[in-house]
Amino acid sequence: MSETNVKGSTMKRPSLLSRHIPRRTFLAGVGTTAAGTLLRPLFASAAGASPTRLLIVHRPCGTYPVDFFPQTGDATNFTLPSILQPFTPVKDQMTILNGIYCPRDHGWAGDQHGAGLITMMSGKRPIEIPGTSSGGDPNAKNQQAAGLSFDQMMVKTAASGLGGTAVPSIQSTAYRPSSIGLPNFKVMSYDASGALFPESRPDTLFNNVFGASMPGLSAADLERLRTQNKSILDFVSKDLTRLRGLVPKSQLPKLDAHLDGLTSLQAKLTATVPSGGGAPACKGPAQATPPAQTGDLTIDEAQHKVVAQNQMAIILAAFQCDLTRVATFSFAHGNSALRFMKIIPGFDQTNGAGHHDLSHQMDRTDLHSLVDQFYSQQLVTMLQAMKATPDGAGTLLDNTLVVYLNECCYGWSHSIENMPLLMFGGKNLKLQTGRHLKFNMRYMNDVWAAVATAMGVPMNTYGDTAFSTGAVSGVFG
Amino acid sequence: MTRFGIYASAVALAAAGCTGTVGGTGVSTGTNTGTGTGSAGSTGITTGSAGTTGVATGTGGASAATCAASASLAPARIWRLTDAEYVNVVAQVFGVRVPAEVTEADTKPADFSNFSEAPALTAQSATVTAYQRAAHAAATAAVGANLGIFLPCGKAPTDACVQGFIRNRVARAFGRLVTDGEVQDLLAMYHTGLAESVAAGARMIIEATLQSPSFLYRTELGPQAAGGPTGKVKLTPFELAAAVSFALLDSVPDDELWGHAVDGTLATPAVLAKQVDRLLATPAAQANLGKQAGFWLGVEKLQSIVPKSATLFPAWTPAVQQDLYDSARLFVQDLMGTGTMGDLLSSRRMFLNANLAKVYGIPGVTSTDLQPVDVQAPGRASGIFTQPAILAAWSHPDRGDAVHRGLFIYNAFVCGPTIPPPPPNAQTVAATFPADATQRELATLRATNAAGCGACHALFDPLGLSTENYDPIGRYTTTDEKGQPVDSSATLRGLGPDLDGPISGLPDVVAKLKGGRRATDCASRNLAAIVLGRSVATDTSCAFQDVKDHFAQTGSFAEYFHAMLTSPGFATRDVAP
């Protein structure tokens, strides 16, 4: 509280009863540090069926393509360059897409990172947030997607089988500034209501996903909790209905929005625990305690790696428990100020530039590629965990399509040609893995159209038709 | 979760431009007429960063002759609690202080954002989920600490005991009496929890309370009417008590104020006036008003600046920045309690400890705590303007910033025509200026270049130049960045006859501001946004006109809040047809 910041203030505490709750105690109620095993999935689909999941991961600030794309060999026989080397353990479940263009014109107004991310995800030219102005900023930071992002379109399209879960989808990041302010270069997912900001705090994300399901509780305790929550939320609903009948028309949108949130919360907290066996065990996410901010490290720098792993572990657990089937995760946004000299061992200690600034240093591609390699290492940890998680007849990685993208190609020029693009897993979609696939200038929209088609939503063009030339072939068998 | 920094009004205002021919005082229409809708209520006070709009249109608003006689000071509405308010109410009603981040990360905004119609105050799905978690944690902690206080009737509380808890505590959280139906529902819930324990039953009652819209939304709707109120309504005594209490304390009514709501006596003007004065005199109210006024006065801006260059300003440390922030908070808080506009504009008071005194060259301060000192050193006689916190807040990390210092003075005390955002080519034009140009040279380039920057900058750059005697960390200096003697003279133009003309520095600006109603009227507007949760830039009510007149006569901040909260227009709400 702010008043305690004022030294010498005579302000009294508001109540004699006041008692500070240590943050640890506050969080303990949701079991954020627990990695307990649930007796059975909370919201499992019919036993035996293994749904397809979609995970889209974003790392920012472009890349140095020479260190990203294999420079020799052919489609199946190639050597992984430095950035991709960490993916060696999953090389046979990886597809490199070479020659995919960001579906936009370089001349479009707007922050290049923002336009890139929005366009990669939505396939259309960004629009200004209704009711806002660019404020004269040539980077026009007040932009958002013109429609649904690909992940949200899949959630909303019944044929994909990706919707209908207790938690419709997850949006997360490992960089606090990505969660606040204008959506522009920070937000991957857009639904009909606009930007879905990614959550940067693992404890909050945990609760948003798992609610009070509390991995680790016994079946009897879970059932009691469900009964209690139902009783509480029934009262809250009744109160909302009462108030709704008393407000003037101008105030209804506030309560309608609240009702939407409450409906989704009710579904999450009171869903019936399925009886009968057959589904594999569903585990709560392993969560490490992020280190505290120290010295001149920002809180994000100190915590980036652990938070990234925690966020991905939550996604993994949510997939495994079938709480959700769609997630987007952004390591950080395109103007990331993370100083990797502080967090990557062996990094050139004289280069104090943040990630974005570093990406503009044409003479330090060596360092920029080290950052990309760091992100490969972070992602491969998640991929290997998915690979080790049984799911249906195979593994969670088999049943998940992981798309790993960036908002530009060359970081220093914000180039939009030949985007660094990878896919992993997707065995149930017949993703042609272990390949280095070369395309002759095809748009990301054509890739999304192929993904949708593979997921049971036949599609020839996705996004802006001026930036679509039909679904690419050869990615899915 | 989202807080957009760029608002609707900018759209149309950008087109209006600074013509240089805009009037000064008096009724000012036109620039806002027929402009975009959308985020109404999102404008209002800002502390003047480029790209956001400040207080719109001229200083006058309505004059006594033209004001709307019966208009209320706010529309009928519901208003979601801020996270800070949530924390305050939980502490007051249930006796536990929960972490500040109830629904969203605490980002220390520079601008006041608690507008009842702000998009950020519309709950998103994640917000509702966050409330569930916060309620569960707070209720668990409250029961753990205070169960014996909530249910002081042995190990097996009777239903009557539980009902007493509901009628006392839940009512206070809701800001109204609970209905018999609600009591029965909550009692039934208690019995559900009793299957686990007494504590679980009590926890569930609190958990439900803290997630209920009756708690999460303050209502200003008047007596209950199916389908909502119409026309004009009078706030119920409970709503009036809450409106007064949230304005002054950012929390629900205390026992005495609540008592006057329960027995209905708060509707009596004399009772209301006495309650307002009682609360205004409390340190808690002064601390809260000081915090809120800090958004208007640039204090909060200091929380989000880029740190000053360690090379150029080794004296600037995180400790200095924190002390400066606290110092400015205390300065403003002090004035909100017992001070006047005159003090705000020309007090010599600073709150200093030994460390700050050393950095700013003030002799004779040895305390480690911040103490009030009436500073006799040169350049510290202009109140808020010469608080180093504010000067540092409106400076670049490595150089001065006449633009934003000027905009700050303009938005906080001049309330001239709205400054539109810079045009798209602004950065391109600025890039052509010499890299080593001084603030004065830059101002001249902006005023004279062919691109026409001067059309707007001429309104506020000269105000900024009057602060040239203060370096980027707010130290008083008589030499500029090139080692030349500081020239803080300028000529104010386009602001109105009360302000236009030559000035030789900050004291001249202050003298002009103190010479008429300009600054008090502008202050009235900025403070009204805080109290009412809406921009009054286009308000034409006689109620607000009366408040402005009263403040102009007395200059006392306590009188301002008294006038506002006891105004007939504060006790009613209008419903848009």
Short mmCIF file of N, CA, C and O in Angstrom, two decimals, chain A residues 121-159:
data_model
loop_
_atom_site.label_atom_id
_atom_site.label_comp_id
_atom_site.label_asym_id
_atom_site.label_seq_id
_atom_site.Cartn_x
_atom_site.Cartn_y
_atom_site.Cartn_z
N MET A 121 -0.34 -13.60 -36.69
CA MET A 121 -1.37 -14.34 -35.96
C MET A 121 -2.76 -14.22 -36.57
O MET A 121 -3.57 -15.13 -36.45
N SER A 122 -3.06 -13.07 -37.20
CA SER A 122 -4.42 -12.86 -37.68
C SER A 122 -4.52 -12.87 -39.20
O SER A 122 -5.61 -12.93 -39.75
N GLY A 123 -3.38 -12.73 -39.88
CA GLY A 123 -3.39 -12.80 -41.34
C GLY A 123 -3.95 -11.57 -42.03
O GLY A 123 -4.11 -11.56 -43.24
N LYS A 124 -4.25 -10.55 -41.24
CA LYS A 124 -4.84 -9.36 -41.84
C LYS A 124 -4.12 -8.11 -41.38
O LYS A 124 -3.48 -8.10 -40.33
N ARG A 125 -4.30 -7.06 -42.18
CA ARG A 125 -3.72 -5.78 -41.83
C ARG A 125 -4.29 -5.29 -40.49
O ARG A 125 -5.50 -5.29 -40.29
N PRO A 126 -3.44 -4.88 -39.55
CA PRO A 126 -3.93 -4.40 -38.25
C PRO A 126 -4.82 -3.16 -38.42
O PRO A 126 -4.69 -2.42 -39.40
N ILE A 127 -5.69 -2.98 -37.48
CA ILE A 127 -6.52 -1.77 -37.46
C ILE A 127 -6.24 -0.99 -36.18
O ILE A 127 -5.66 -1.53 -35.23
N GLU A 128 -6.65 0.27 -36.17
CA GLU A 128 -6.52 1.05 -34.94
C GLU A 128 -7.57 0.58 -33.95
O GLU A 128 -8.69 0.22 -34.34
N ILE A 129 -7.22 0.59 -32.68
CA ILE A 129 -8.21 0.25 -31.66
C ILE A 129 -9.34 1.27 -31.77
O ILE A 129 -9.07 2.48 -31.79
N PRO A 130 -10.58 0.81 -31.88
CA PRO A 130 -11.68 1.76 -32.05
C PRO A 130 -11.64 2.84 -30.97
O PRO A 130 -11.42 2.54 -29.80
N GLY A 131 -11.83 4.06 -31.42
CA GLY A 131 -11.87 5.17 -30.47
C GLY A 131 -10.51 5.67 -30.05
O GLY A 131 -10.40 6.45 -29.11
N THR A 132 -9.45 5.24 -30.72
CA THR A 132 -8.12 5.74 -30.35
C THR A 132 -7.46 6.39 -31.55
O THR A 132 -7.89 6.23 -32.68
N SER A 133 -6.43 7.12 -31.26
CA SER A 133 -5.65 7.75 -32.30
C SER A 133 -4.20 7.34 -32.12
O SER A 133 -3.78 7.00 -31.02
N SER A 134 -3.45 7.39 -33.19
CA SER A 134 -2.04 7.03 -33.08
C SER A 134 -1.26 8.08 -32.31
O SER A 134 -0.11 7.89 -32.00
N GLY A 135 -1.91 9.20 -32.02
CA GLY A 135 -1.22 10.25 -31.29
C GLY A 135 -0.08 10.85 -32.10
O GLY A 135 0.84 11.41 -31.55
N GLY A 136 -0.16 10.71 -33.42
CA GLY A 136 0.88 11.27 -34.26
C GLY A 136 2.14 10.43 -34.31
O GLY A 136 3.11 10.78 -34.95
N ASP A 137 2.13 9.33 -33.61
CA ASP A 137 3.30 8.48 -33.57
C ASP A 137 3.39 7.69 -34.88
O ASP A 137 2.47 6.95 -35.22
N PRO A 138 4.48 7.87 -35.64
CA PRO A 138 4.57 7.15 -36.91
C PRO A 138 4.57 5.64 -36.70
O PRO A 138 4.26 4.88 -37.61
N ASN A 139 4.91 5.21 -35.51
CA ASN A 139 4.86 3.77 -35.25
C ASN A 139 3.44 3.28 -34.92
O ASN A 139 3.23 2.09 -34.76
N ALA A 140 2.51 4.21 -34.80
CA ALA A 140 1.09 3.87 -34.61
C ALA A 140 0.92 2.68 -33.68
O ALA A 140 0.52 1.60 -34.08
N LYS A 141 1.22 2.91 -32.43
CA LYS A 141 1.21 1.79 -31.49
C LYS A 141 -0.20 1.39 -31.05
O LYS A 141 -0.36 0.43 -30.31
N ASN A 142 -1.20 2.14 -31.49
CA ASN A 142 -2.57 1.84 -31.04
C ASN A 142 -3.25 0.84 -31.96
O ASN A 142 -4.42 0.98 -32.28
N GLN A 143 -2.51 -0.16 -32.40
CA GLN A 143 -3.09 -1.10 -33.35
C GLN A 143 -3.45 -2.42 -32.70
O GLN A 143 -2.90 -2.82 -31.68
N GLN A 144 -4.38 -3.08 -33.33
CA GLN A 144 -4.75 -4.42 -32.89
C GLN A 144 -5.18 -5.23 -34.11
O GLN A 144 -5.25 -4.70 -35.22
N ALA A 145 -5.48 -6.49 -33.91
CA ALA A 145 -5.87 -7.34 -35.02
C ALA A 145 -7.26 -6.94 -35.52
O ALA A 145 -8.10 -6.48 -34.75
N ALA A 146 -7.46 -7.14 -36.81
CA ALA A 146 -8.74 -6.77 -37.42
C ALA A 146 -9.80 -7.83 -37.15
O ALA A 146 -10.99 -7.59 -37.38
N GLY A 147 -9.40 -8.96 -36.69
CA GLY A 147 -10.38 -10.02 -36.44
C GLY A 147 -9.77 -11.04 -35.51
O GLY A 147 -8.83 -10.75 -34.77
N LEU A 148 -10.28 -12.25 -35.55
CA LEU A 148 -9.77 -13.29 -34.66
C LEU A 148 -8.35 -13.70 -35.07
O LEU A 148 -8.03 -13.77 -36.25
N SER A 149 -7.53 -13.96 -34.09
CA SER A 149 -6.25 -14.58 -34.38
C SER A 149 -6.49 -16.05 -34.71
O SER A 149 -7.55 -16.60 -34.41
N PHE A 150 -5.50 -16.69 -35.32
CA PHE A 150 -5.70 -18.05 -35.80
C PHE A 150 -6.11 -19.00 -34.67
O PHE A 150 -7.04 -19.81 -34.81
N ASP A 151 -5.44 -18.88 -33.55
CA ASP A 151 -5.74 -19.78 -32.43
C ASP A 151 -7.19 -19.62 -31.97
O ASP A 151 -7.88 -20.61 -31.69
N GLN A 152 -7.65 -18.37 -31.91
CA GLN A 152 -9.02 -18.14 -31.44
C GLN A 152 -10.04 -18.59 -32.47
O GLN A 152 -11.14 -19.04 -32.13
N MET A 153 -9.68 -18.44 -33.75
CA MET A 153 -10.59 -18.93 -34.78
C MET A 153 -10.77 -20.45 -34.64
O MET A 153 -11.88 -20.98 -34.77
N MET A 154 -9.68 -21.13 -34.35
CA MET A 154 -9.77 -22.58 -34.18
C MET A 154 -10.62 -22.93 -32.94
O MET A 154 -11.40 -23.88 -32.96
N VAL A 155 -10.46 -22.14 -31.87
CA VAL A 155 -11.26 -22.39 -30.66
C VAL A 155 -12.75 -22.27 -30.99
O VAL A 155 -13.57 -23.05 -30.53
N LYS A 156 -13.06 -21.27 -31.82
CA LYS A 156 -14.46 -20.98 -32.11
C LYS A 156 -15.06 -21.91 -33.19
O LYS A 156 -16.27 -21.90 -33.39
N THR A 157 -14.20 -22.62 -33.90
CA THR A 157 -14.70 -23.46 -34.98
C THR A 157 -14.86 -24.89 -34.47
O THR A 157 -13.87 -25.57 -34.20
N ALA A 158 -16.12 -25.31 -34.36
CA ALA A 158 -16.40 -26.60 -33.70
C ALA A 158 -15.66 -27.75 -34.36
O ALA A 158 -15.14 -28.64 -33.68
N ALA A 159 -15.55 -27.71 -35.69
CA ALA A 159 -14.96 -28.84 -36.40
C ALA A 159 -13.51 -29.10 -36.01
O ALA A 159 -12.99 -30.21 -36.19
#
